[in-house]
PDB file of C-alpha atoms in Angstrom:
ATOM      1  CA  UNK H   1     129.101 107.988 128.127  1.00  0.00           C
ATOM      2  CA  UNK H   2     126.741 106.501 125.521  1.00  0.00           C
ATOM      3  CA  UNK H   3     128.102 106.081 122.059  1.00  0.00           C
ATOM      4  CA  UNK H   4     126.156 106.410 118.860  1.00  0.00           C
ATOM      5  CA  UNK H   5     126.323 103.199 116.987  1.00  0.00           C
ATOM      6  CA  UNK H   6     123.455 103.741 114.627  1.00  0.00           C
ATOM      7  CA  UNK H   7     124.073 103.650 110.832  1.00  0.00           C
ATOM      8  CA  UNK H   8     125.146 107.073 109.605  1.00  0.00           C
ATOM      9  CA  UNK H   9     122.617 109.425 108.092  1.00  0.00           C
ATOM     10  CA  UNK H  10     124.917 110.337 105.243  1.00  0.00           C
ATOM     11  CA  UNK H  11     125.699 109.496 101.686  1.00  0.00           C
ATOM     12  CA  UNK H  12     128.489 110.321  99.390  1.00  0.00           C
ATOM     13  CA  UNK H  13     128.526 114.114  98.899  1.00  0.00           C
ATOM     14  CA  UNK H  14     129.684 115.736  95.660  1.00  0.00           C
ATOM     15  CA  UNK H  15     132.525 118.232  96.126  1.00  0.00           C
ATOM     16  CA  UNK H  16     132.047 121.815  94.867  1.00  0.00           C
ATOM     17  CA  UNK H  17     134.730 121.252  92.196  1.00  0.00           C
ATOM     18  CA  UNK H  18     132.674 118.457  90.681  1.00  0.00           C
ATOM     19  CA  UNK H  19     129.526 120.650  90.179  1.00  0.00           C
ATOM     20  CA  UNK H  20     128.950 121.567  86.605  1.00  0.00           C
ATOM     21  CA  UNK H  21     131.179 124.584  85.735  1.00  0.00           C
ATOM     22  CA  UNK H  22     128.228 126.621  84.373  1.00  0.00           C
ATOM     23  CA  UNK H  23     126.291 126.016  87.625  1.00  0.00           C
ATOM     24  CA  UNK H  24     129.357 127.177  89.619  1.00  0.00           C
ATOM     25  CA  UNK H  25     129.674 130.307  87.481  1.00  0.00           C
ATOM     26  CA  UNK H  26     125.984 131.111  87.898  1.00  0.00           C
ATOM     27  CA  UNK H  27     126.315 130.873  91.653  1.00  0.00           C
ATOM     28  CA  UNK H  28     129.371 133.166  91.588  1.00  0.00           C
ATOM     29  CA  UNK H  29     127.438 135.613  89.416  1.00  0.00           C
ATOM     30  CA  UNK H  30     124.697 135.694  92.063  1.00  0.00           C
ATOM     31  CA  UNK H  31     127.227 136.137  94.873  1.00  0.00           C
ATOM     32  CA  UNK H  32     129.019 138.899  92.938  1.00  0.00           C
ATOM     33  CA  UNK H  33     132.431 137.439  93.299  1.00  0.00           C
ATOM     34  CA  UNK H  34     134.626 134.246  92.954  1.00  0.00           C
ATOM     35  CA  UNK H  35     134.165 131.537  95.496  1.00  0.00           C
ATOM     36  CA  UNK H  36     137.128 131.696  97.851  1.00  0.00           C
ATOM     37  CA  UNK H  37     136.137 128.830 100.139  1.00  0.00           C
ATOM     38  CA  UNK H  38     133.863 125.841  99.769  1.00  0.00           C
ATOM     39  CA  UNK H  39     133.193 123.511 102.707  1.00  0.00           C
ATOM     40  CA  UNK H  40     131.176 120.322 102.046  1.00  0.00           C
ATOM     41  CA  UNK H  41     128.600 119.612 104.719  1.00  0.00           C
ATOM     42  CA  UNK H  42     127.995 116.041 105.960  1.00  0.00           C
ATOM     43  CA  UNK H  43     124.625 114.587 106.706  1.00  0.00           C
ATOM     44  CA  UNK H  44     121.780 113.463 104.530  1.00  0.00           C
ATOM     45  CA  UNK H  45     121.580 110.666 101.999  1.00  0.00           C
ATOM     46  CA  UNK H  46     121.591 112.756  98.727  1.00  0.00           C
ATOM     47  CA  UNK H  47     124.597 112.340  96.401  1.00  0.00           C
ATOM     48  CA  UNK H  48     124.306 116.042  95.698  1.00  0.00           C
ATOM     49  CA  UNK H  49     126.762 118.782  96.588  1.00  0.00           C
ATOM     50  CA  UNK H  50     125.897 120.424  99.884  1.00  0.00           C
ATOM     51  CA  UNK H  51     128.414 123.289 100.431  1.00  0.00           C
ATOM     52  CA  UNK H  52     128.851 126.346 102.586  1.00  0.00           C
ATOM     53  CA  UNK H  53     130.401 129.002 100.359  1.00  0.00           C
ATOM     54  CA  UNK H  54     132.368 132.266 100.999  1.00  0.00           C
ATOM     55  CA  UNK H  55     133.006 134.601  98.142  1.00  0.00           C
ATOM     56  CA  UNK H  56     135.893 137.026  97.781  1.00  0.00           C
ATOM     57  CA  UNK H  57     133.621 139.865  98.572  1.00  0.00           C
ATOM     58  CA  UNK H  58     132.585 138.243 101.945  1.00  0.00           C
ATOM     59  CA  UNK H  59     129.190 137.043 100.908  1.00  0.00           C
ATOM     60  CA  UNK H  60     128.230 133.600 102.261  1.00  0.00           C
ATOM     61  CA  UNK H  61     125.606 131.083 101.148  1.00  0.00           C
ATOM     62  CA  UNK H  62     124.735 127.461 101.498  1.00  0.00           C
ATOM     63  CA  UNK H  63     124.322 125.718  98.150  1.00  0.00           C
ATOM     64  CA  UNK H  64     122.797 122.462  97.112  1.00  0.00           C
ATOM     65  CA  UNK H  65     123.303 121.305  93.625  1.00  0.00           C
ATOM     66  CA  UNK H  66     122.555 117.965  91.773  1.00  0.00           C
ATOM     67  CA  UNK H  67     122.870 116.688  88.320  1.00  0.00           C
ATOM     68  CA  UNK H  68     121.391 113.594  86.625  1.00  0.00           C
ATOM     69  CA  UNK H  69     124.123 111.318  87.757  1.00  0.00           C
ATOM     70  CA  UNK H  70     124.354 108.962  89.668  1.00  0.00           C
ATOM     71  CA  UNK H  71     120.653 109.112  90.646  1.00  0.00           C
ATOM     72  CA  UNK H  72     118.310 110.888  88.245  1.00  0.00           C
ATOM     73  CA  UNK H  73     115.501 110.859  90.798  1.00  0.00           C
ATOM     74  CA  UNK H  74     117.472 113.357  92.886  1.00  0.00           C
ATOM     75  CA  UNK H  75     116.945 116.014  90.222  1.00  0.00           C
ATOM     76  CA  UNK H  76     113.160 115.630  90.613  1.00  0.00           C
ATOM     77  CA  UNK H  77     113.391 115.877  94.331  1.00  0.00           C
ATOM     78  CA  UNK H  78     115.595 119.053  94.137  1.00  0.00           C
ATOM     79  CA  UNK H  79     113.134 120.570  91.637  1.00  0.00           C
ATOM     80  CA  UNK H  80     110.326 119.911  94.127  1.00  0.00           C
ATOM     81  CA  UNK H  81     112.375 121.396  96.968  1.00  0.00           C
ATOM     82  CA  UNK H  82     113.014 124.487  94.900  1.00  0.00           C
ATOM     83  CA  UNK H  83     109.323 125.019  94.421  1.00  0.00           C
ATOM     84  CA  UNK H  84     108.478 124.360  98.109  1.00  0.00           C
ATOM     85  CA  UNK H  85     111.414 126.453  99.472  1.00  0.00           C
ATOM     86  CA  UNK H  86     110.395 129.434  97.271  1.00  0.00           C
ATOM     87  CA  UNK H  87     106.887 129.339  98.677  1.00  0.00           C
ATOM     88  CA  UNK H  88     107.556 128.715 102.398  1.00  0.00           C
ATOM     89  CA  UNK H  89     106.362 131.699 104.525  1.00  0.00           C
ATOM     90  CA  UNK H  90     108.622 133.362 107.112  1.00  0.00           C
ATOM     91  CA  UNK H  91     106.806 131.583 109.930  1.00  0.00           C
ATOM     92  CA  UNK H  92     108.563 128.334 108.862  1.00  0.00           C
ATOM     93  CA  UNK H  93     111.760 127.799 110.863  1.00  0.00           C
ATOM     94  CA  UNK H  94     113.825 127.116 107.712  1.00  0.00           C
ATOM     95  CA  UNK H  95     116.738 128.925 106.129  1.00  0.00           C
ATOM     96  CA  UNK H  96     115.572 131.382 103.556  1.00  0.00           C
ATOM     97  CA  UNK H  97     115.963 130.561  99.888  1.00  0.00           C
ATOM     98  CA  UNK H  98     117.944 133.327  98.165  1.00  0.00           C
ATOM     99  CA  UNK H  99     117.797 131.968  94.593  1.00  0.00           C
ATOM    100  CA  UNK H 100     117.512 128.770  92.638  1.00  0.00           C
ATOM    101  CA  UNK H 101     117.680 127.681  89.025  1.00  0.00           C
ATOM    102  CA  UNK H 102     118.023 124.822  86.507  1.00  0.00           C
ATOM    103  CA  UNK H 103     120.937 124.785  84.105  1.00  0.00           C
ATOM    104  CA  UNK H 104     122.480 122.057  81.928  1.00  0.00           C
ATOM    105  CA  UNK H 105     120.337 119.284  83.497  1.00  0.00           C
ATOM    106  CA  UNK H 106     121.249 120.432  87.002  1.00  0.00           C
ATOM    107  CA  UNK H 107     119.192 121.969  89.822  1.00  0.00           C
ATOM    108  CA  UNK H 108     120.767 124.382  92.200  1.00  0.00           C
ATOM    109  CA  UNK H 109     119.397 126.039  95.387  1.00  0.00           C
ATOM    110  CA  UNK H 110     121.079 128.924  97.147  1.00  0.00           C
ATOM    111  CA  UNK H 111     120.158 129.425 100.817  1.00  0.00           C
ATOM    112  CA  UNK H 112     121.164 131.875 103.493  1.00  0.00           C
ATOM    113  CA  UNK H 113     124.126 130.480 105.379  1.00  0.00           C
ATOM    114  CA  UNK H 114     123.090 129.555 108.928  1.00  0.00           C
ATOM    115  CA  UNK H 115     125.722 129.262 111.586  1.00  0.00           C
ATOM    116  CA  UNK H 116     124.586 126.088 113.293  1.00  0.00           C
ATOM    117  CA  UNK H 117     125.106 122.370 113.757  1.00  0.00           C
ATOM    118  CA  UNK H 118     122.982 119.236 113.823  1.00  0.00           C
ATOM    119  CA  UNK H 119     121.998 117.890 117.282  1.00  0.00           C
ATOM    120  CA  UNK H 120     124.660 115.788 118.948  1.00  0.00           C
ATOM    121  CA  UNK H 121     124.302 112.063 118.616  1.00  0.00           C
ATOM    122  CA  UNK H 122     123.540 110.079 120.632  1.00  0.00           C
ATOM    123  CA  UNK H 123     120.714 112.526 121.435  1.00  0.00           C
ATOM    124  CA  UNK H 124     121.222 114.800 124.384  1.00  0.00           C
ATOM    125  CA  UNK H 125     117.913 115.196 126.269  1.00  0.00           C
ATOM    126  CA  UNK H 126     118.158 119.018 126.439  1.00  0.00           C
ATOM    127  CA  UNK H 127     118.651 119.286 122.700  1.00  0.00           C
ATOM    128  CA  UNK H 128     115.914 116.674 122.012  1.00  0.00           C
ATOM    129  CA  UNK H 129     113.466 118.630 124.154  1.00  0.00           C
ATOM    130  CA  UNK H 130     114.249 121.831 122.273  1.00  0.00           C
ATOM    131  CA  UNK H 131     113.718 120.102 118.913  1.00  0.00           C
ATOM    132  CA  UNK H 132     110.549 118.325 119.938  1.00  0.00           C
ATOM    133  CA  UNK H 133     109.142 121.616 121.174  1.00  0.00           C
ATOM    134  CA  UNK H 134     110.063 123.365 117.959  1.00  0.00           C
ATOM    135  CA  UNK H 135     108.327 120.492 115.967  1.00  0.00           C
ATOM    136  CA  UNK H 136     105.148 120.944 117.894  1.00  0.00           C
ATOM    137  CA  UNK H 137     105.163 124.696 117.443  1.00  0.00           C
ATOM    138  CA  UNK H 138     105.957 124.372 113.795  1.00  0.00           C
ATOM    139  CA  UNK H 139     102.992 121.993 113.354  1.00  0.00           C
ATOM    140  CA  UNK H 140     100.642 124.415 115.118  1.00  0.00           C
ATOM    141  CA  UNK H 141     101.884 127.438 113.050  1.00  0.00           C
ATOM    142  CA  UNK H 142     101.486 125.495 109.837  1.00  0.00           C
ATOM    143  CA  UNK H 143      97.835 124.559 110.428  1.00  0.00           C
ATOM    144  CA  UNK H 144      96.120 125.273 108.119  1.00  0.00           C
ATOM    145  CA  UNK H 145      98.831 124.770 105.500  1.00  0.00           C
ATOM    146  CA  UNK H 146      99.913 128.172 104.214  1.00  0.00           C
ATOM    147  CA  UNK H 147     100.998 126.897 100.768  1.00  0.00           C
ATOM    148  CA  UNK H 148      99.746 124.282  98.340  1.00  0.00           C
ATOM    149  CA  UNK H 149     101.094 120.797  98.795  1.00  0.00           C
ATOM    150  CA  UNK H 150      99.922 117.250  97.955  1.00  0.00           C
ATOM    151  CA  UNK H 151      97.765 115.483 100.511  1.00  0.00           C
ATOM    152  CA  UNK H 152      99.658 112.804 102.513  1.00  0.00           C
ATOM    153  CA  UNK H 153      97.551 110.034 101.052  1.00  0.00           C
ATOM    154  CA  UNK H 154      98.816 110.900  97.586  1.00  0.00           C
ATOM    155  CA  UNK H 155     102.429 111.620  98.714  1.00  0.00           C
ATOM    156  CA  UNK H 156     102.921 108.336 100.504  1.00  0.00           C
ATOM    157  CA  UNK H 157     100.489 105.996  98.734  1.00  0.00           C
ATOM    158  CA  UNK H 158     103.151 103.988  96.923  1.00  0.00           C
ATOM    159  CA  UNK H 159     105.484 103.845  99.988  1.00  0.00           C
ATOM    160  CA  UNK H 160     103.062 102.873 102.765  1.00  0.00           C
ATOM    161  CA  UNK H 161     102.164  99.520 101.349  1.00  0.00           C
ATOM    162  CA  UNK H 162     105.025  97.499 102.927  1.00  0.00           C
ATOM    163  CA  UNK H 163     103.111  94.882 104.781  1.00  0.00           C
ATOM    164  CA  UNK H 164     100.654  94.424 101.945  1.00  0.00           C
ATOM    165  CA  UNK H 165     103.501  93.908  99.484  1.00  0.00           C
ATOM    166  CA  UNK H 166     105.190  91.495 101.849  1.00  0.00           C
ATOM    167  CA  UNK H 167     102.027  89.336 101.558  1.00  0.00           C
ATOM    168  CA  UNK H 168     103.159  88.573  98.005  1.00  0.00           C
ATOM    169  CA  UNK H 169     106.970  88.546  98.564  1.00  0.00           C
ATOM    170  CA  UNK H 170     109.671  86.401 100.070  1.00  0.00           C
ATOM    171  CA  UNK H 171     109.453  86.778 103.827  1.00  0.00           C
ATOM    172  CA  UNK H 172     112.618  84.909 104.718  1.00  0.00           C
ATOM    173  CA  UNK H 173     114.239  86.602 107.764  1.00  0.00           C
ATOM    174  CA  UNK H 174     111.169  88.632 108.645  1.00  0.00           C
ATOM    175  CA  UNK H 175     110.610  89.222 112.329  1.00  0.00           C
ATOM    176  CA  UNK H 176     108.574  86.234 113.740  1.00  0.00           C
ATOM    177  CA  UNK H 177     105.981  88.454 115.302  1.00  0.00           C
ATOM    178  CA  UNK H 178     105.512  90.362 112.011  1.00  0.00           C
ATOM    179  CA  UNK H 179     105.312  87.139 110.135  1.00  0.00           C
ATOM    180  CA  UNK H 180     102.697  85.745 112.513  1.00  0.00           C
ATOM    181  CA  UNK H 181     100.563  88.872 112.190  1.00  0.00           C
ATOM    182  CA  UNK H 182     101.228  89.754 108.578  1.00  0.00           C
ATOM    183  CA  UNK H 183      97.631  89.555 107.484  1.00  0.00           C
ATOM    184  CA  UNK H 184      96.527  91.800 110.421  1.00  0.00           C
ATOM    185  CA  UNK H 185      99.347  94.250 109.764  1.00  0.00           C
ATOM    186  CA  UNK H 186      98.399  94.557 106.165  1.00  0.00           C
ATOM    187  CA  UNK H 187      94.781  95.245 107.180  1.00  0.00           C
ATOM    188  CA  UNK H 188      95.865  97.795 109.811  1.00  0.00           C
ATOM    189  CA  UNK H 189      98.250  99.505 107.317  1.00  0.00           C
ATOM    190  CA  UNK H 190      95.461  99.912 104.808  1.00  0.00           C
ATOM    191  CA  UNK H 191      93.780 102.492 107.032  1.00  0.00           C
ATOM    192  CA  UNK H 192      96.835 104.786 107.455  1.00  0.00           C
ATOM    193  CA  UNK H 193      95.772 107.306 104.808  1.00  0.00           C
ATOM    194  CA  UNK H 194      92.433 108.143 106.343  1.00  0.00           C
ATOM    195  CA  UNK H 195      94.016 108.186 109.784  1.00  0.00           C
ATOM    196  CA  UNK H 196      96.696 110.714 108.791  1.00  0.00           C
ATOM    197  CA  UNK H 197      94.557 113.101 106.838  1.00  0.00           C
ATOM    198  CA  UNK H 198      94.483 116.773 107.872  1.00  0.00           C
ATOM    199  CA  UNK H 199      95.378 120.290 106.850  1.00  0.00           C
ATOM    200  CA  UNK H 200      98.802 120.805 108.388  1.00  0.00           C
ATOM    201  CA  UNK H 201     101.848 121.535 106.214  1.00  0.00           C
ATOM    202  CA  UNK H 202     104.259 118.675 106.992  1.00  0.00           C
ATOM    203  CA  UNK H 203     108.016 118.351 106.431  1.00  0.00           C
ATOM    204  CA  UNK H 204     107.582 114.513 106.131  1.00  0.00           C
ATOM    205  CA  UNK H 205     111.337 113.711 106.566  1.00  0.00           C
ATOM    206  CA  UNK H 206     112.363 114.952 110.078  1.00  0.00           C
ATOM    207  CA  UNK H 207     115.582 113.527 111.464  1.00  0.00           C
ATOM    208  CA  UNK H 208     118.591 114.817 113.229  1.00  0.00           C
ATOM    209  CA  UNK H 209     120.404 115.439 109.911  1.00  0.00           C
ATOM    210  CA  UNK H 210     117.594 117.676 108.722  1.00  0.00           C
ATOM    211  CA  UNK H 211     117.799 119.892 111.801  1.00  0.00           C
ATOM    212  CA  UNK H 212     120.155 122.750 112.737  1.00  0.00           C
ATOM    213  CA  UNK H 213     120.636 124.261 116.146  1.00  0.00           C
ATOM    214  CA  UNK H 214     121.821 127.807 116.014  1.00  0.00           C
ATOM    215  CA  UNK H 215     121.882 129.587 119.367  1.00  0.00           C
ATOM    216  CA  UNK H 216     118.363 129.283 120.702  1.00  0.00           C
ATOM    217  CA  UNK H 217     116.860 128.694 117.262  1.00  0.00           C
ATOM    218  CA  UNK H 218     115.959 125.391 115.649  1.00  0.00           C
ATOM    219  CA  UNK H 219     115.986 125.302 111.828  1.00  0.00           C
ATOM    220  CA  UNK H 220     114.340 122.550 109.805  1.00  0.00           C
ATOM    221  CA  UNK H 221     116.054 122.050 106.451  1.00  0.00           C
ATOM    222  CA  UNK H 222     115.434 119.978 103.270  1.00  0.00           C
ATOM    223  CA  UNK H 223     111.766 120.319 102.301  1.00  0.00           C
ATOM    224  CA  UNK H 224     111.344 118.354  99.099  1.00  0.00           C
ATOM    225  CA  UNK H 225     108.839 115.900 100.601  1.00  0.00           C
ATOM    226  CA  UNK H 226     106.409 118.512 102.004  1.00  0.00           C
ATOM    227  CA  UNK H 227     102.744 117.414 102.032  1.00  0.00           C
ATOM    228  CA  UNK H 228      99.550 118.128 103.954  1.00  0.00           C
ATOM    229  CA  UNK H 229      98.246 115.872 106.746  1.00  0.00           C
ATOM    230  CA  UNK H 230      97.519 115.443 110.453  1.00  0.00           C
ATOM    231  CA  UNK H 231      99.421 117.801 112.808  1.00  0.00           C
ATOM    232  CA  UNK H 232     101.043 114.873 114.703  1.00  0.00           C
ATOM    233  CA  UNK H 233     102.567 113.192 111.658  1.00  0.00           C
ATOM    234  CA  UNK H 234     105.991 114.913 111.670  1.00  0.00           C
ATOM    235  CA  UNK H 235     106.512 114.172 115.335  1.00  0.00           C
ATOM    236  CA  UNK H 236     105.409 110.575 115.087  1.00  0.00           C
ATOM    237  CA  UNK H 237     107.387 109.867 111.936  1.00  0.00           C
ATOM    238  CA  UNK H 238     110.578 111.369 113.543  1.00  0.00           C
ATOM    239  CA  UNK H 239     110.549 109.234 116.710  1.00  0.00           C
ATOM    240  CA  UNK H 240     111.958 105.924 115.332  1.00  0.00           C
ATOM    241  CA  UNK H 241     115.083 107.736 114.239  1.00  0.00           C
ATOM    242  CA  UNK H 242     115.354 109.377 117.681  1.00  0.00           C
ATOM    243  CA  UNK H 243     115.271 105.980 119.412  1.00  0.00           C
ATOM    244  CA  UNK H 244     117.634 104.481 116.829  1.00  0.00           C
ATOM    245  CA  UNK H 245     120.103 107.344 117.381  1.00  0.00           C
ATOM    246  CA  UNK H 246     120.487 106.975 121.111  1.00  0.00           C
ATOM    247  CA  UNK H 247     117.394 108.958 122.382  1.00  0.00           C
ATOM    248  CA  UNK H 248     114.437 107.714 124.212  1.00  0.00           C
ATOM    249  CA  UNK H 249     112.246 105.136 122.516  1.00  0.00           C
ATOM    250  CA  UNK H 250     109.078 106.370 120.775  1.00  0.00           C
ATOM    251  CA  UNK H 251     106.665 104.938 123.353  1.00  0.00           C
ATOM    252  CA  UNK H 252     108.459 107.026 126.052  1.00  0.00           C
ATOM    253  CA  UNK H 253     107.917 110.245 124.043  1.00  0.00           C
ATOM    254  CA  UNK H 254     104.466 109.767 122.578  1.00  0.00           C
ATOM    255  CA  UNK H 255     101.797 108.123 124.738  1.00  0.00           C
ATOM    256  CA  UNK H 256      98.539 109.054 122.958  1.00  0.00           C
ATOM    257  CA  UNK H 257      96.701 105.717 122.287  1.00  0.00           C
ATOM    258  CA  UNK H 258      94.795 107.202 119.330  1.00  0.00           C
ATOM    259  CA  UNK H 259      94.031 104.309 116.908  1.00  0.00           C
ATOM    260  CA  UNK H 260      94.662 106.747 114.002  1.00  0.00           C
ATOM    261  CA  UNK H 261      98.321 107.101 115.182  1.00  0.00           C
ATOM    262  CA  UNK H 262      98.667 103.290 115.427  1.00  0.00           C
ATOM    263  CA  UNK H 263      97.423 102.856 111.824  1.00  0.00           C
ATOM    264  CA  UNK H 264      99.989 105.505 110.667  1.00  0.00           C
ATOM    265  CA  UNK H 265     102.790 103.759 112.717  1.00  0.00           C
ATOM    266  CA  UNK H 266     101.789 100.463 110.954  1.00  0.00           C
ATOM    267  CA  UNK H 267     102.328 102.172 107.564  1.00  0.00           C
ATOM    268  CA  UNK H 268     105.589 103.795 108.666  1.00  0.00           C
ATOM    269  CA  UNK H 269     106.903 100.554 110.148  1.00  0.00           C
ATOM    270  CA  UNK H 270     105.934  98.596 107.053  1.00  0.00           C
ATOM    271  CA  UNK H 271     107.758 101.070 104.857  1.00  0.00           C
ATOM    272  CA  UNK H 272     111.024 100.821 106.908  1.00  0.00           C
ATOM    273  CA  UNK H 273     110.804  97.042 107.199  1.00  0.00           C
ATOM    274  CA  UNK H 274     110.193  96.289 103.534  1.00  0.00           C
ATOM    275  CA  UNK H 275     112.515  98.970 102.138  1.00  0.00           C
ATOM    276  CA  UNK H 276     115.243  97.937 104.426  1.00  0.00           C
ATOM    277  CA  UNK H 277     115.170  94.553 102.669  1.00  0.00           C
ATOM    278  CA  UNK H 278     115.719  96.065  99.147  1.00  0.00           C
ATOM    279  CA  UNK H 279     119.017  96.676  97.420  1.00  0.00           C
ATOM    280  CA  UNK H 280     120.733 100.054  97.818  1.00  0.00           C
ATOM    281  CA  UNK H 281     119.537 102.630  95.295  1.00  0.00           C
ATOM    282  CA  UNK H 282     122.186 104.039  92.894  1.00  0.00           C
ATOM    283  CA  UNK H 283     124.333 106.643  94.658  1.00  0.00           C
ATOM    284  CA  UNK H 284     122.677 106.011  98.054  1.00  0.00           C
ATOM    285  CA  UNK H 285     124.921 103.333  99.643  1.00  0.00           C
ATOM    286  CA  UNK H 286     123.798 103.857 103.276  1.00  0.00           C
ATOM    287  CA  UNK H 287     119.992 104.468 103.135  1.00  0.00           C
ATOM    288  CA  UNK H 288     118.907 100.778 103.484  1.00  0.00           C
ATOM    289  CA  UNK H 289     120.874 100.224 106.635  1.00  0.00           C
ATOM    290  CA  UNK H 290     119.431 103.383 108.069  1.00  0.00           C
ATOM    291  CA  UNK H 291     115.946 102.270 107.163  1.00  0.00           C
ATOM    292  CA  UNK H 292     116.499  98.802 108.680  1.00  0.00           C
ATOM    293  CA  UNK H 293     117.654 100.326 111.954  1.00  0.00           C
ATOM    294  CA  UNK H 294     114.574 102.612 112.080  1.00  0.00           C
ATOM    295  CA  UNK H 295     112.458  99.518 111.267  1.00  0.00           C
ATOM    296  CA  UNK H 296     113.653  97.711 114.418  1.00  0.00           C
ATOM    297  CA  UNK H 297     112.553 100.623 116.596  1.00  0.00           C
ATOM    298  CA  UNK H 298     109.308 101.174 114.721  1.00  0.00           C
ATOM    299  CA  UNK H 299     108.418  97.497 114.966  1.00  0.00           C
ATOM    300  CA  UNK H 300     108.909  97.462 118.705  1.00  0.00           C
ATOM    301  CA  UNK H 301     106.659 100.488 118.960  1.00  0.00           C
ATOM    302  CA  UNK H 302     103.996  98.851 116.847  1.00  0.00           C
ATOM    303  CA  UNK H 303     104.086  95.747 118.964  1.00  0.00           C
ATOM    304  CA  UNK H 304     103.481  97.881 121.988  1.00  0.00           C
ATOM    305  CA  UNK H 305     100.726  99.953 120.358  1.00  0.00           C
ATOM    306  CA  UNK H 306      98.759  96.939 119.064  1.00  0.00           C
ATOM    307  CA  UNK H 307      99.227  94.757 122.145  1.00  0.00           C
ATOM    308  CA  UNK H 308      99.221  91.683 119.951  1.00  0.00           C
ATOM    309  CA  UNK H 309     101.003  88.672 121.370  1.00  0.00           C
TER     310      UNK H 309
END
């Protein structure tokens, strides 16, 4: 039996009791009764609370809540997710947002409670095939984008500059192939934005920990990064994590030799490789190891796609 040895896709979750008391009171007002049970959900890198709640009156909900500590940027992300989640049409396979609000510097989102679980890791092929099929259907259904979202070139402009930034930075420890081809990688990466342009609404952060399997349904959760781009972007961006978490390697799952995809993979790989070399962000102690591990898989894929020796 294979064992999942990849870095965990999880941070340090805030318990329900540590959420601001006025936020907890507002959630109870919405549910119409006192919270009788609060079960923290693992998965994801955010230091926020992520809790399945059961109220005394039997109502259930899944609540995400974050304050300005320890990572103030998380508040901005949750504010973006609140806006996106409120606008998502029913065609999106995502849990429905019941309500959301900002209070005392906190952002809270209250979703329907879905009875489900993340895919098993290492990936089981039957579950992977279900998820990949759902991702392809979702991309088709979300073309053209049913809501307003930033174009991918704008959303990822500051992130997909990894190889170009490494031209000016210390490259000690960098993969020898990448170091040898650094100028070419920077040039290839520079074309990713035009390559990934399109009119499909994208999740932009698909991984096992952002997916729930419930019966025959596949739910995609956590939409703060939504943007608009090419229909293949979500699938392509997910594949390094699949390979890293015990599934097939990207080249086994995606064989289209389109140069546009290769340019995007260059940008994605440069992001993982460079960010994996940076210090851990406040409150996110596991994210760099996760990025480094995806970078290893993405770099192997990029070597195969370019054919450079």
